[in-house]
Short mmCIF file of C-alpha atoms and ligand atoms in Angstrom, two decimals:
data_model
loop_
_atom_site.label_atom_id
_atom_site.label_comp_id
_atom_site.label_asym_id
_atom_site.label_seq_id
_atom_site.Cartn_x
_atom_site.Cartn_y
_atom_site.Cartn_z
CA UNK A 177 -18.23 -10.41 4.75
CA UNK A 178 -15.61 -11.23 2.42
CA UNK A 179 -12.19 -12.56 3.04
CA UNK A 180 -8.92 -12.47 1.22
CA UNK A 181 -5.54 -12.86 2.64
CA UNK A 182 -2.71 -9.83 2.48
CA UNK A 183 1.00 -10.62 2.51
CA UNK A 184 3.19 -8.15 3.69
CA UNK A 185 6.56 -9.21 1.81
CA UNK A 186 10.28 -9.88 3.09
CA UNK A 187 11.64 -6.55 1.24
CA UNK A 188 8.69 -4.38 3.07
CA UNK A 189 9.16 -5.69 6.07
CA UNK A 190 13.02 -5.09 6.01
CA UNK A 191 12.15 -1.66 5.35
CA UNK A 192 10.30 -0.96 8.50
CA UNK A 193 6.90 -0.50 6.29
CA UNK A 194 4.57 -2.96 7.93
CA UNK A 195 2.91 -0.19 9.82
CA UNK A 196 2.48 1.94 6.75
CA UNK A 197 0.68 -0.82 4.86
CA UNK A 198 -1.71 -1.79 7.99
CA UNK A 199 -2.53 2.01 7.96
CA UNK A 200 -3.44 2.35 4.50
CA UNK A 201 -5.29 -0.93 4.17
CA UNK A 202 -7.38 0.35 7.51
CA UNK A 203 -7.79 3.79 6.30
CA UNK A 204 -9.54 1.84 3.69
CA UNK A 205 -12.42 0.14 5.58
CA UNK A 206 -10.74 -3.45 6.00
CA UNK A 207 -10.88 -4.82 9.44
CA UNK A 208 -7.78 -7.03 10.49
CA UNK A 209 -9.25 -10.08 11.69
CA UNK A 210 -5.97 -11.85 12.24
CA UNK A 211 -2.24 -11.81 11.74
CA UNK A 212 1.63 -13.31 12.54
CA UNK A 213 5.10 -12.64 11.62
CA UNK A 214 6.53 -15.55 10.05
CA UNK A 215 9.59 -17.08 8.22
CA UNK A 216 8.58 -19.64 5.60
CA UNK A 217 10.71 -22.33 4.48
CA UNK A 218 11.81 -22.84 1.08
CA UNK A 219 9.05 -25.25 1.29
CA UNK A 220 6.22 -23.58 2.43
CA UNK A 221 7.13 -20.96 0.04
CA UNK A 222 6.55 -23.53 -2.75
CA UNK A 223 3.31 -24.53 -1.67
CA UNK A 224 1.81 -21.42 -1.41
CA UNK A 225 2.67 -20.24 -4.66
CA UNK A 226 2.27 -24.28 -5.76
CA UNK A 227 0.18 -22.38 -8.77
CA UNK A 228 3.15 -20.36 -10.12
CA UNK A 229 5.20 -24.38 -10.21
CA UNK A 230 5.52 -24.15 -13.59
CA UNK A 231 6.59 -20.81 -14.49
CA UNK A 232 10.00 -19.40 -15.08
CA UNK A 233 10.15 -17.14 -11.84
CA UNK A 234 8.89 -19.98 -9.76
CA UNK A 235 12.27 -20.40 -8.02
CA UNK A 236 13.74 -16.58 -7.73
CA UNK A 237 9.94 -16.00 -6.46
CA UNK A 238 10.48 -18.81 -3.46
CA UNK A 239 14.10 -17.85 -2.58
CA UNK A 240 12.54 -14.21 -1.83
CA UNK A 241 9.89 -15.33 -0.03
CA UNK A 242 11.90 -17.18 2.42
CA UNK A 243 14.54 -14.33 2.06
CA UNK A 244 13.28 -12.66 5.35
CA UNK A 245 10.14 -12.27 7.69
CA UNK A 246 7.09 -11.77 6.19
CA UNK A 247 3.90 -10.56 7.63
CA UNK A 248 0.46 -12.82 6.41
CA UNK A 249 -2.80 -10.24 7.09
CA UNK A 250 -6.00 -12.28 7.27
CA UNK A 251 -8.50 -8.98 6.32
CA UNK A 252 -12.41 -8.90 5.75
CA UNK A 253 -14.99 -5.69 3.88
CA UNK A 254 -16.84 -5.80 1.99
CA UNK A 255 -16.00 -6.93 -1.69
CA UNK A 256 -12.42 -7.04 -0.33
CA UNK A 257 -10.56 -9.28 -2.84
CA UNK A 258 -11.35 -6.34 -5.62
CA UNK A 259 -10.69 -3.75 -3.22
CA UNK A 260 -7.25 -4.69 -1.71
CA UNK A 261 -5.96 -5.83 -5.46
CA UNK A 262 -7.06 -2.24 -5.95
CA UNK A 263 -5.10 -0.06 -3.04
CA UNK A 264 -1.92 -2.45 -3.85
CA UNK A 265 -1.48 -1.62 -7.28
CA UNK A 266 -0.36 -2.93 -10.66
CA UNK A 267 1.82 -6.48 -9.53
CA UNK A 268 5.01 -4.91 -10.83
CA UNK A 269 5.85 -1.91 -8.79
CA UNK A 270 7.27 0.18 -11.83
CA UNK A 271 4.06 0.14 -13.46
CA UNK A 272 1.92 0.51 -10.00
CA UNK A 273 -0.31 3.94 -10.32
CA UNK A 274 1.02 6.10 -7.93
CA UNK A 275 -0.18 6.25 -4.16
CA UNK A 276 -0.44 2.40 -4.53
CA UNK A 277 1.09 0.24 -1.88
CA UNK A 278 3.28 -1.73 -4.40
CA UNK A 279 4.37 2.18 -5.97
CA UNK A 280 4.82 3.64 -2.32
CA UNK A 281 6.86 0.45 -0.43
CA UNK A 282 7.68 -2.01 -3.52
CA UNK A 283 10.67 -1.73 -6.14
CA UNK A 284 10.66 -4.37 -9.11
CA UNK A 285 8.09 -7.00 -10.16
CA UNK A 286 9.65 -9.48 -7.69
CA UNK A 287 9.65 -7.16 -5.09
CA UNK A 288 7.00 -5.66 -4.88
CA UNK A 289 5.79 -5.23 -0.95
CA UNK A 290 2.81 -7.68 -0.87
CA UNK A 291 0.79 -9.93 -1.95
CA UNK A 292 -2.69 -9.91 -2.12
CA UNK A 293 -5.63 -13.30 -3.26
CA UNK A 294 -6.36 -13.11 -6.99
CA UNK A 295 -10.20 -14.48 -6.04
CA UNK A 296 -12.79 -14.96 -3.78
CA UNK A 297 -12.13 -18.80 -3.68
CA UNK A 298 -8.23 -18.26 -2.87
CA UNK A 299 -8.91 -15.53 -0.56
CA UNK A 300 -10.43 -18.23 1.24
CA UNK A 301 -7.73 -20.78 0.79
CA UNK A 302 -5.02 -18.51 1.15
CA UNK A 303 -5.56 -17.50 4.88
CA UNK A 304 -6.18 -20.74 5.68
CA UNK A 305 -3.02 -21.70 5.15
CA UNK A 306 -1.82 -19.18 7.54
CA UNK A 307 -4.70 -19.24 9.93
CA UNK A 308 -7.07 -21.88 11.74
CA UNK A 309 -10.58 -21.03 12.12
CA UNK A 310 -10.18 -20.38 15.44
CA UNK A 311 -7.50 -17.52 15.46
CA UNK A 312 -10.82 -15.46 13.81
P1 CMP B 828 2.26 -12.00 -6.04
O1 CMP B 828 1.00 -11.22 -6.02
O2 CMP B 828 2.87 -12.35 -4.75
O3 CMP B 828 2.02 -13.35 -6.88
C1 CMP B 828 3.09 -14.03 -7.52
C2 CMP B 828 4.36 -13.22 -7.56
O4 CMP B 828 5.32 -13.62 -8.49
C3 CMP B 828 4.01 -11.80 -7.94
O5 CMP B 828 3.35 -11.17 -6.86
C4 CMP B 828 5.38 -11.23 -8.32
O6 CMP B 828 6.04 -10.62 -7.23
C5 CMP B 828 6.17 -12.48 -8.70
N1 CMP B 828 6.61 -12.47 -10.10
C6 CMP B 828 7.89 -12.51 -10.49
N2 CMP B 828 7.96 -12.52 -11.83
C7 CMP B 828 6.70 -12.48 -12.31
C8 CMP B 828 6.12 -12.46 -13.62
N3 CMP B 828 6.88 -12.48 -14.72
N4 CMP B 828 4.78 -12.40 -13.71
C9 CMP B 828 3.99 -12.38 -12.59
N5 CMP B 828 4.51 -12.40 -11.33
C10 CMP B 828 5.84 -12.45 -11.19
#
């Protein structure tokens, strides 16, 4: 089964919408295999997006992420890397199609309600740096 890692961001959770994004993404056949709140530092923030470093949001992008609580969603189904970037929507909330997650709960590119692994390879990366192997 495939794994990718779902990040329920600081301006969603503020919003009281961590329950509406669990219910869509399990309405969807995903199974939650594990999860936490969470408050990253300024540098954890960094390290996890380590492969933005270089680009010009890099630092607005960290100071969100630490801005608040956020909620990292370790999920499984099949073909599930495709499948969540599908139900979350264009990155930039604007342009999201609508019934998206980022349309419904997000409001800007920055903000945009979650985060979701761009491959197979960081879907495995991603949740484990949020998870050990033995929280699945
Ligand atoms: P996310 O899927 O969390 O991955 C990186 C984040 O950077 C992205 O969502 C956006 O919220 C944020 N971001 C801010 N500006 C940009 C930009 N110009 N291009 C892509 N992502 C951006």
């Amino acid at each position: 089964m495939e794994r990718t890692l779902l990040i329920i961001k600081p301006d969603a959770v503020e919003a009281g919408n961590i329950g509406n994004i669990l219910k869509i993404v399990i309405d969807n056949g995903f199974t939650v295999k594990t999860m936490r709140m969470t408050h990253l530092t300024r540098d954890q923030a960094g390290r996890f997006y380590a492969v933005h470093k270089e680009r010009p949001f890099f630092d607005d992008l960290c100071t969100f992420m630490m801005s608040g609580k956020i909620v990292p969603v370790a999920l499984e189904r099949e073909n599930a890397v495709v499948k969540l970037r599908d139900i979350l929507g264009e990155t930039d909330s604007t342009k999201a199609a609508p019934g998206t997650i980022r349309a419904l709960y997000g409001t800007s590119l920055e903000r945009n309600a979650s985060h979701g692994s761009d491959s197979i390879e960081n879907g495995k990366i991603e949740t484990a740096f949020f998870f050990g192997e033995l929280e699945f």
